[in-house]
Tab-separated table of C-alpha atoms and ligand atoms in Angstrom:
chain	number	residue	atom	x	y	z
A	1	UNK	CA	5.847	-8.456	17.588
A	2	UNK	CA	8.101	-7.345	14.303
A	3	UNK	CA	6.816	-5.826	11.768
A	4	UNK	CA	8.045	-5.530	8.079
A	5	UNK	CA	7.561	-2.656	6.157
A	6	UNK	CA	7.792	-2.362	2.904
A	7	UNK	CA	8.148	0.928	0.983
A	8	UNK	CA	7.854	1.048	-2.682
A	9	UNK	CA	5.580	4.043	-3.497
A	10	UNK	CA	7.967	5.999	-6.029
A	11	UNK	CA	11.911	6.177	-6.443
A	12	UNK	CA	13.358	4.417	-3.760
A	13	UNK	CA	13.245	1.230	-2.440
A	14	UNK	CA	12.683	1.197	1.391
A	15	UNK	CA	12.380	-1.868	3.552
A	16	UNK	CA	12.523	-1.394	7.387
A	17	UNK	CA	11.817	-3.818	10.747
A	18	UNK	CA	9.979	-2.368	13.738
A	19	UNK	CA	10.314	-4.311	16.819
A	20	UNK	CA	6.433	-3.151	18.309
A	21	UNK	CA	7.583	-4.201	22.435
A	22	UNK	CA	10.590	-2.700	22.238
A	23	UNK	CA	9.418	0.362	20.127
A	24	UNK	CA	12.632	0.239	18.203
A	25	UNK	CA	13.467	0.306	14.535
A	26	UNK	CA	15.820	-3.099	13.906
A	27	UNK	CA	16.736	-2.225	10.500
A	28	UNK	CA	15.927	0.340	7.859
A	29	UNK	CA	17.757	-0.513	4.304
A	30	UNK	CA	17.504	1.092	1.606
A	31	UNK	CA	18.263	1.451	-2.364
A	32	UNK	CA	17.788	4.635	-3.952
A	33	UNK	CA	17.397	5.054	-7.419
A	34	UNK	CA	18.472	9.053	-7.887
A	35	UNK	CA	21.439	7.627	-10.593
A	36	UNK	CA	18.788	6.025	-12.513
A	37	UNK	CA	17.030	9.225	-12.817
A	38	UNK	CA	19.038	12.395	-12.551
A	39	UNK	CA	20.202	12.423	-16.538
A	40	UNK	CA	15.895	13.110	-17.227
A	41	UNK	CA	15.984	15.632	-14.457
A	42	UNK	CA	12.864	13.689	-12.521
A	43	UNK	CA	11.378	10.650	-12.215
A	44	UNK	CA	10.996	8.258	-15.034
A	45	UNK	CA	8.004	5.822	-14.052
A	46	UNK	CA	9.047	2.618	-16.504
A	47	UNK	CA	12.207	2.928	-14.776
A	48	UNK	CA	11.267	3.418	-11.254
A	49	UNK	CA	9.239	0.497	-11.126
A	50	UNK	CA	11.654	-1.969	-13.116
A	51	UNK	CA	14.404	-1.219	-10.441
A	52	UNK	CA	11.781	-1.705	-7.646
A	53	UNK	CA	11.463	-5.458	-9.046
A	54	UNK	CA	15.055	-5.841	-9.371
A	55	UNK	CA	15.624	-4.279	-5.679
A	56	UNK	CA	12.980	-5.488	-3.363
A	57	UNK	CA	14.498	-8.632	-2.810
A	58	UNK	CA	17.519	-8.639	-1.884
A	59	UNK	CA	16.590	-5.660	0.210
A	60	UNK	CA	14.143	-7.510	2.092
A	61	UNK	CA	16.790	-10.044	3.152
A	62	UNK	CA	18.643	-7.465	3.865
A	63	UNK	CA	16.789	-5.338	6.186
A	64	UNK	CA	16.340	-8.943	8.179
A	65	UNK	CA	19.520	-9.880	8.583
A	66	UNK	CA	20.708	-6.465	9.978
A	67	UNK	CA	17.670	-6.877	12.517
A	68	UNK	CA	18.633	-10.284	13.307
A	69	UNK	CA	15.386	-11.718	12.400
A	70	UNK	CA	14.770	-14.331	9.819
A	71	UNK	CA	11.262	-14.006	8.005
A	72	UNK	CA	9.154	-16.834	9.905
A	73	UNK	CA	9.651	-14.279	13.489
A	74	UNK	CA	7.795	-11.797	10.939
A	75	UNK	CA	4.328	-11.262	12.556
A	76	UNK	CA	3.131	-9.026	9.900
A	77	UNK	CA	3.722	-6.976	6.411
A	78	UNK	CA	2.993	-3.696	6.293
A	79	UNK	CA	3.078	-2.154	2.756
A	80	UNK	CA	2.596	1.374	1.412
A	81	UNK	CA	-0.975	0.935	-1.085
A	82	UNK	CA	-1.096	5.196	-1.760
A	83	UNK	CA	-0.910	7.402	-3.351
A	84	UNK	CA	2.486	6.729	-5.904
A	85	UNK	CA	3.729	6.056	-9.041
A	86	UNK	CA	0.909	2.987	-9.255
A	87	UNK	CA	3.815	0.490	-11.099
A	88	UNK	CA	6.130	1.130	-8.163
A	89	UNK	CA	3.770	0.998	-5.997
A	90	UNK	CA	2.024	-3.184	-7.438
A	91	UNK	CA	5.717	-3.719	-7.047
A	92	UNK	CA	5.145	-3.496	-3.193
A	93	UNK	CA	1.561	-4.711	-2.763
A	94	UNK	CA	2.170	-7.825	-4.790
A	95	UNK	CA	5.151	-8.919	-3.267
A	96	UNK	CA	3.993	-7.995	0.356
A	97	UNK	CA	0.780	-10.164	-0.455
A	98	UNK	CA	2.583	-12.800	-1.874
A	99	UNK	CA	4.802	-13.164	0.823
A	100	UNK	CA	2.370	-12.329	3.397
A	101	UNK	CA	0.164	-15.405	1.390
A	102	UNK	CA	2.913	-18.129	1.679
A	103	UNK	CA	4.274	-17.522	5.078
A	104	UNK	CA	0.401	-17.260	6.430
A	105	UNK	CA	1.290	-13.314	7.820
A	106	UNK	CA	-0.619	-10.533	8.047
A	107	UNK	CA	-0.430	-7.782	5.687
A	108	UNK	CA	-1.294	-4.137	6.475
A	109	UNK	CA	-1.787	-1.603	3.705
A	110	UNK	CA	-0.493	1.869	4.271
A	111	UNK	CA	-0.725	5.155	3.270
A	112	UNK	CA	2.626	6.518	2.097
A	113	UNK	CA	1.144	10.422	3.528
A	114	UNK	CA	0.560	8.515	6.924
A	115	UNK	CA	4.073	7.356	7.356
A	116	UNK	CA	5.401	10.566	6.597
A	117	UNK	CA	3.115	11.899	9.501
A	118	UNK	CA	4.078	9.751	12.102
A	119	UNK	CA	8.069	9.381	10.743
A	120	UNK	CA	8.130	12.215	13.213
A	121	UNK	CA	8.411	10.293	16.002
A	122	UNK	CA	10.837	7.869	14.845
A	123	UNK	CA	14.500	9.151	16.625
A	124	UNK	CA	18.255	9.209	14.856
A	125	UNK	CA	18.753	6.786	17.457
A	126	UNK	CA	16.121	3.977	16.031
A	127	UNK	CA	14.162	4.774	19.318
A	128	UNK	CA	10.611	6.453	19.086
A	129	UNK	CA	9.799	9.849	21.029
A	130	UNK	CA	7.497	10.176	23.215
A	131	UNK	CA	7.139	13.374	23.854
A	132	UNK	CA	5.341	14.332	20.423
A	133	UNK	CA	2.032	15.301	22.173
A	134	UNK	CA	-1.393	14.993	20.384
A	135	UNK	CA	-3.389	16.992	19.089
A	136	UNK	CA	-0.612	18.536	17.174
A	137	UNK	CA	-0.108	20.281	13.526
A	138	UNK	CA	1.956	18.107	10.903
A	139	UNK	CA	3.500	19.387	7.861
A	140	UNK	CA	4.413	17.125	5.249
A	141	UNK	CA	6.828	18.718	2.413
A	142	UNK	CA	8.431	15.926	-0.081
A	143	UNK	CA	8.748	16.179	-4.197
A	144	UNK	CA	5.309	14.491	-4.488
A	145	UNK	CA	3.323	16.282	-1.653
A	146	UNK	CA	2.440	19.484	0.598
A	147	UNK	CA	-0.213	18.999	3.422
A	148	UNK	CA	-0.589	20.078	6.977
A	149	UNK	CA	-2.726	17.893	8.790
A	150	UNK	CA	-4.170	17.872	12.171
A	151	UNK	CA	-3.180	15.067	14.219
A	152	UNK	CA	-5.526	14.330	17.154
A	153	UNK	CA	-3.766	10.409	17.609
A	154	UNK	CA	-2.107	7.537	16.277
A	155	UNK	CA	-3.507	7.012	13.021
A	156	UNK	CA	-6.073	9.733	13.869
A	157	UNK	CA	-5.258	12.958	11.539
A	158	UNK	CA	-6.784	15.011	9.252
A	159	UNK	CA	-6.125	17.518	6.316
A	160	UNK	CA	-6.554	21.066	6.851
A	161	UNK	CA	-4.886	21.905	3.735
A	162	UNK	CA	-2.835	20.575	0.770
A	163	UNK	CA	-1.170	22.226	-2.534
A	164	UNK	CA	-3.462	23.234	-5.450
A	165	UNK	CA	-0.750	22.599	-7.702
A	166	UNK	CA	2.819	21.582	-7.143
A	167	UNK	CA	4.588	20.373	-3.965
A	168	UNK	CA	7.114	22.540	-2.653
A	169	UNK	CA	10.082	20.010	-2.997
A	170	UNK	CA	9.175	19.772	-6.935
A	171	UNK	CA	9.638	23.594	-7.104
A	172	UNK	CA	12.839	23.419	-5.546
A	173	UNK	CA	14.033	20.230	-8.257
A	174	UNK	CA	12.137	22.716	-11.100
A	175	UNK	CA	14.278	25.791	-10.281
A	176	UNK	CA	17.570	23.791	-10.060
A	177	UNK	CA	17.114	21.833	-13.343
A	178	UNK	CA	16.899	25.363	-14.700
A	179	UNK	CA	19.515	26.707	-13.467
A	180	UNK	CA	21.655	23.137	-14.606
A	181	UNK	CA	21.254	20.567	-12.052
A	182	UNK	CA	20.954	17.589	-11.714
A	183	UNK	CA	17.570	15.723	-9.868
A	184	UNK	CA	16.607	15.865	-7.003
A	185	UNK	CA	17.429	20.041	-6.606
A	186	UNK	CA	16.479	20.352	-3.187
A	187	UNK	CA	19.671	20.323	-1.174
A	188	UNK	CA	21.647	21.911	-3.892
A	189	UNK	CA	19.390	24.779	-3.373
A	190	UNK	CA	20.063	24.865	0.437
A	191	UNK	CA	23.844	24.347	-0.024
A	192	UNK	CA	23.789	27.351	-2.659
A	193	UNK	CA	21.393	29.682	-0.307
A	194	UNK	CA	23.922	29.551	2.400
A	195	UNK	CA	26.777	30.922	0.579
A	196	UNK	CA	24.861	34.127	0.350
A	197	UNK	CA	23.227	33.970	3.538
A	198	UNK	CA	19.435	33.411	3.083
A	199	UNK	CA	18.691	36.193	2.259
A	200	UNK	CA	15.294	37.684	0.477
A	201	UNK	CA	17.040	38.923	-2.441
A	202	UNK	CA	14.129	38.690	-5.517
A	203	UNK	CA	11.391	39.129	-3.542
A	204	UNK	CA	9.595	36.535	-5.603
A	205	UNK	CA	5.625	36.525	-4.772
A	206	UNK	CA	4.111	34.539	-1.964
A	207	UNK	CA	0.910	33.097	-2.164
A	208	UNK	CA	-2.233	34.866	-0.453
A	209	UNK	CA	-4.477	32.879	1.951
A	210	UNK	CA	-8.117	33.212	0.726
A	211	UNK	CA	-10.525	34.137	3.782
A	212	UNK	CA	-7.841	33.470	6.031
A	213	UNK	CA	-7.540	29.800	4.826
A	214	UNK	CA	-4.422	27.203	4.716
A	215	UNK	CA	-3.315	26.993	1.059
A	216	UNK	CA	-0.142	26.115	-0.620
A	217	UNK	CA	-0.031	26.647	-4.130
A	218	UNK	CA	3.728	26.617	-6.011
A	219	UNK	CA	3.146	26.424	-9.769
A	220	UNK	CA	3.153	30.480	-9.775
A	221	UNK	CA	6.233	31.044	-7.834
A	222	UNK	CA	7.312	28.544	-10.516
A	223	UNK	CA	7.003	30.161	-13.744
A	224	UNK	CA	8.161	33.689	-11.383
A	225	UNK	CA	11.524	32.107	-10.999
A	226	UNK	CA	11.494	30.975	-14.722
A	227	UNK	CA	10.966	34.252	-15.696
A	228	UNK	CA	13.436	35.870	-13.609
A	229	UNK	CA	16.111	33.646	-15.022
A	230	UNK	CA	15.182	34.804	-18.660
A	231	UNK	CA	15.429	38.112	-17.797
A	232	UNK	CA	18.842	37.807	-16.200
A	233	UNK	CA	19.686	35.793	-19.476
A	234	UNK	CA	20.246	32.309	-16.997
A	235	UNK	CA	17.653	30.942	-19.201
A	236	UNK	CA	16.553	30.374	-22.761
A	237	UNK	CA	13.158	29.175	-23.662
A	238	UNK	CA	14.145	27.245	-26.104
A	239	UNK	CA	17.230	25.707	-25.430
A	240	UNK	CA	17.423	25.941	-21.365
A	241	UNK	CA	20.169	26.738	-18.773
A	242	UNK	CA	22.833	29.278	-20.373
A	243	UNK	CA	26.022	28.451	-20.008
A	244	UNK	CA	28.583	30.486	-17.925
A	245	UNK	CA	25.937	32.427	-15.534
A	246	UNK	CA	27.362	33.575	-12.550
A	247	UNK	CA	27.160	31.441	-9.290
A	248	UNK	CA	26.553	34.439	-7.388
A	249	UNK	CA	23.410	34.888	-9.194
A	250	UNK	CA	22.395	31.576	-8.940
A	251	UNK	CA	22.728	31.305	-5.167
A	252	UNK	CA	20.619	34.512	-4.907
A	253	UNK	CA	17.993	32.956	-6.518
A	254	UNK	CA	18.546	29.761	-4.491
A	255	UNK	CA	18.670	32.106	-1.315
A	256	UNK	CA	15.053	33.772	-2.118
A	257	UNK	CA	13.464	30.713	-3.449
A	258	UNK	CA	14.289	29.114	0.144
A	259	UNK	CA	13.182	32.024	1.987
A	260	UNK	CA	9.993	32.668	0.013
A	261	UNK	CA	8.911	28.988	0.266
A	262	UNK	CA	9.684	29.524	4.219
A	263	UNK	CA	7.929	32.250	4.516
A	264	UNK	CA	4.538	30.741	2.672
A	265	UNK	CA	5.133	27.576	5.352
A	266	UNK	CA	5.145	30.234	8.601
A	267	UNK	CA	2.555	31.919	7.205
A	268	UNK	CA	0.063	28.786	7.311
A	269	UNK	CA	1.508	27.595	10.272
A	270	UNK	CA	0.654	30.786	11.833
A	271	UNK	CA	-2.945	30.670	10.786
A	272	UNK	CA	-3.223	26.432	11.735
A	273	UNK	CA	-2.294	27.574	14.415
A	274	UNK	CA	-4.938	30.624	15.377
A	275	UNK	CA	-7.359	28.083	14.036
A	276	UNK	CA	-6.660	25.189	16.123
A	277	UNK	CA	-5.540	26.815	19.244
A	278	UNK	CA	-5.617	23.313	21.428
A	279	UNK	CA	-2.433	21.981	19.747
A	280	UNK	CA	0.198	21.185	21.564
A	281	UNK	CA	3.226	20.793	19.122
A	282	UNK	CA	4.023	20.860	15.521
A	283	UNK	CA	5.727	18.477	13.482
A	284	UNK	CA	7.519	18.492	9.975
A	285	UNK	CA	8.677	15.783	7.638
A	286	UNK	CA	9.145	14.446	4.381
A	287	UNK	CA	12.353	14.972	2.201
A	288	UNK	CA	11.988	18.764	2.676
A	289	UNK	CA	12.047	18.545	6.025
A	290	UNK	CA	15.935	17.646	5.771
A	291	UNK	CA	16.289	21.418	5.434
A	292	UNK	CA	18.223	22.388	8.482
A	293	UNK	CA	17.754	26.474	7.405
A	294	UNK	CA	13.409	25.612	7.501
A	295	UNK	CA	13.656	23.809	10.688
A	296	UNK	CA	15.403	26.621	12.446
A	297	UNK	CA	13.124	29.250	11.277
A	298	UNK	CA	10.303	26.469	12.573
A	299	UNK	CA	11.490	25.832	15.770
A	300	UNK	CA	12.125	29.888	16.564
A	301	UNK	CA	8.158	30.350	16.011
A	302	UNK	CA	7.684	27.776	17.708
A	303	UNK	CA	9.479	28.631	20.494
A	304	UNK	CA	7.948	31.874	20.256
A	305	UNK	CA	4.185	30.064	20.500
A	306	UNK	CA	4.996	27.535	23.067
A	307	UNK	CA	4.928	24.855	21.023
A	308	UNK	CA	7.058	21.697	21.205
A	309	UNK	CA	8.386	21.213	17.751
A	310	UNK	CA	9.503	17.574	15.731
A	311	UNK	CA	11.319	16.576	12.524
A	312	UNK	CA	12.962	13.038	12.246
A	313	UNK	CA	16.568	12.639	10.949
A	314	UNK	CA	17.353	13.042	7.070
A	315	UNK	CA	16.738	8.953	7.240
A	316	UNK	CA	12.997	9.121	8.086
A	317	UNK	CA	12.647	12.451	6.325
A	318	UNK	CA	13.066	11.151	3.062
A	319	UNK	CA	11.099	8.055	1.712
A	320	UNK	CA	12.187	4.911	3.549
A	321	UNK	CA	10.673	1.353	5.071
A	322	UNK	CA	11.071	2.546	8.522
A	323	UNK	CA	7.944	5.028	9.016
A	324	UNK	CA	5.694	2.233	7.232
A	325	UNK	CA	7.106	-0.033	9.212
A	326	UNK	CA	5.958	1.991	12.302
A	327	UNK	CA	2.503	2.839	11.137
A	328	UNK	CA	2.317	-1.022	10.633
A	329	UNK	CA	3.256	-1.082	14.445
A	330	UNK	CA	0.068	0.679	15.569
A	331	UNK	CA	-2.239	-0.638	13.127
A	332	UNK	CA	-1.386	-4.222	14.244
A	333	UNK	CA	-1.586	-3.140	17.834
A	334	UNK	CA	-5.599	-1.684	16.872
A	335	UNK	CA	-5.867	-4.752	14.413
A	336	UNK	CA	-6.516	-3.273	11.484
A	337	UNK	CA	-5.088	-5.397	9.335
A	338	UNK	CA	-6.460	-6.076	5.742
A	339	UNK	CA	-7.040	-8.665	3.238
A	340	UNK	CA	-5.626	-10.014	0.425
A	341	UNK	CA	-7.851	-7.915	-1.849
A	342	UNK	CA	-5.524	-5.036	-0.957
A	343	UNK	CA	-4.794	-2.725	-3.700
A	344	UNK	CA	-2.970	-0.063	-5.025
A	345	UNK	CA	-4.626	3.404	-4.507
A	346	UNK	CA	-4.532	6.874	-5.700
B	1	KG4	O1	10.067	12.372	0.633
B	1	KG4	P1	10.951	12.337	-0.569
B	1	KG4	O2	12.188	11.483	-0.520
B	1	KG4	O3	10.203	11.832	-1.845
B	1	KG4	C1	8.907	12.110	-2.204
B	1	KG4	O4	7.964	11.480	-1.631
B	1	KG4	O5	8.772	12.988	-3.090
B	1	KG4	O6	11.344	13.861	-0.908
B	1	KG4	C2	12.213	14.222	-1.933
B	1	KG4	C3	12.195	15.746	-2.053
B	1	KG4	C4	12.874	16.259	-3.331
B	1	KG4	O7	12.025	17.200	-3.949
B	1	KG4	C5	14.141	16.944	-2.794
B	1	KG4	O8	14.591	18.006	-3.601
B	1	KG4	C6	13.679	17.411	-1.436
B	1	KG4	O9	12.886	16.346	-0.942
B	1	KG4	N1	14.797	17.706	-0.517
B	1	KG4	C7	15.042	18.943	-0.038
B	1	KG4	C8	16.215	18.822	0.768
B	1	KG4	N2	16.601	17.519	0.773
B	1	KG4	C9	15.707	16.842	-0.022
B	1	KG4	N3	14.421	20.109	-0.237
B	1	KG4	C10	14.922	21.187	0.373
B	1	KG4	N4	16.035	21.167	1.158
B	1	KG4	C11	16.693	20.018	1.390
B	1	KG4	N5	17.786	20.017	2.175
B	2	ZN	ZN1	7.377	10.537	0.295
């Protein structure tokens, strides 16, 4: 059975086939549209969904001639619904249901949060693990989201706890547009934290846990950061990033971001963790995820715990055709497909 999944939820264009038997990923192609957008410093929606249109196509023969497929061996279309930029995302839905409508295939509708879940199993090799054991904790860290879930099964998870505010990967983008960078800021700030060693410099605040609770909240640690760059003169309120600042002090604030946002991540881990005391493993993805100095402070509490501990390669961290493409696998396999009064979501 192949599967084609189609990923159009935000800023890149991701279209992937999953070869269910074989559990391997055939192809994963994709266009991203980070050019388009860096000069506004985020994500322009009338833009984002405009190159989605222009994109999809071609990627879609793409992604089936490097699996070696041609589109009638399709057995269904799997298609991420939620949540998104809701243009982007019509770009998807329609196209998969149009497709799905003339070629008499089944169409799947997926949530985007769902494939970043289970794009934890899926292996740098195009394989998929299996020896992510269930129940296990999930974090999922990208510019749009922050959630742990726990995950009892495939397709079988639940959220213990999400952001209030911001997502973690916007904070990172936020604090390098301010200090001058282009979108997305993410692995700038990772590049610039390891020239000074990750270390706690600023001490910015971390975010209490109400009654012992998970919660992620990043808006505060925010406007901290923004602050601390006015002060050090890095910053003007009215006109933005100050010329000639020094990089030293730049990485430093990289370096403490980093560690602070770290640090708020153990912290709930810690406490999913004393709260569900049955898991068996832990799991991180989404586009933060590709942060090698996060995954190393991850796997040493993990190894500490006992836990086994999974993050997929930057390819499945990041948004991408491939992890809808595998949900799609195991929704086909339970049959729950939908209809063609599939919609976009929230
Ligand atoms: O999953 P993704 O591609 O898109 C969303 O669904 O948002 O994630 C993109 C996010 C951006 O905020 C980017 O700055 C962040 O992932 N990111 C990183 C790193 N690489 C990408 N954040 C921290 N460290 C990285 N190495
Ligand atoms: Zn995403």
């Amino acid at each position: 059975m192949f599967i084609l999944g189609i990923e159009t939820s935000c800023d890149e264009t991701g279209v992937a086939v999953f070869d269910v038997q074989r559990q391997l990923m055939l192809s994963n192609a994709l266009y991203s549209q980070i050019a388009l957008h860096e000069i506004y410093g985020g994500v322009v929606p009338e833009i984002a969904s405009r190159s989605q249109l222009e994109k999809i196509q071609p990627l879609v023969s793409l992604a089936l001639e490097r699996a070696g497929i041609t589109l009638q061996q399709v057995d269904a279309i799997a298609v991420t619904c939620k949540p998104g930029l809701v243009g982007s995302l019509l770009v998807g839905v329609c196209y998969a249901k149009g497709l799905a409508w003339a070629l008499g295939k089944k169409i799947i509708g997926i949530n985007h949060l769902e494939g970043h879940i289970f794009s934890t199993f899926l292996r740098r090799d195009n394989t998929v693990s299996t020896d992510v054991p269930f129940p296990h904790l999930s974090l999922t860290v990208s510019g749009g989201h922050t959630a742990m879930y726990l995950v009892e099964g495939f397709g079988s998870y639940t959220c213990i706890g999400r952001t209030e505010d911001d997502a973690a990967g916007e904070a990172f983008d936020k604090v390098a547009k301010m200090m001058g960078y282009p979108y997305p800021g993410g692995a700038r700030i990772e590049k610039m934290a390891a020239t000074v060693g990750f270390e706690d410099y600023f001490k910015y605040p971390r975010t209490r846990n109400p009654d012992g609770n998970i919660f992620f909240s990043f808006s505060g640690l925010k406007t901290a950061v923004l602050y601390h760059l006015v002060r050090e003169g890095a910053y003007s309120m009215t006109t933005g990033p100050v010329a000639g600042v020094s990089d030293e002090l730049k990485a430093k604030v990289a370096s403490s971001l980093l560690v602070c946002i770290t640090d708020i991540f153990l912290k709930n881990i810690e406490l999913a963790f004393k709260k569900y005391p049955t898991i068996k493993g832990f799991t991180f993805g989404g586009g933060v995820a590709c942060n090698q100095y996060m995954q190393e402070r991850m796997a040493q509490f993990c190894a500490i715990k006992g836990l086994s501990f999974h993050f997929p390669p930057p390819a499945f961290c990041t948004d991408n055709g491939g992890m809808i493409a595998f949900v799609g696998g195991y929704k086909a396999q339970q049959e729950k497909f939908d209809t063609f009064t599939l919609d976009v979501g929230k």
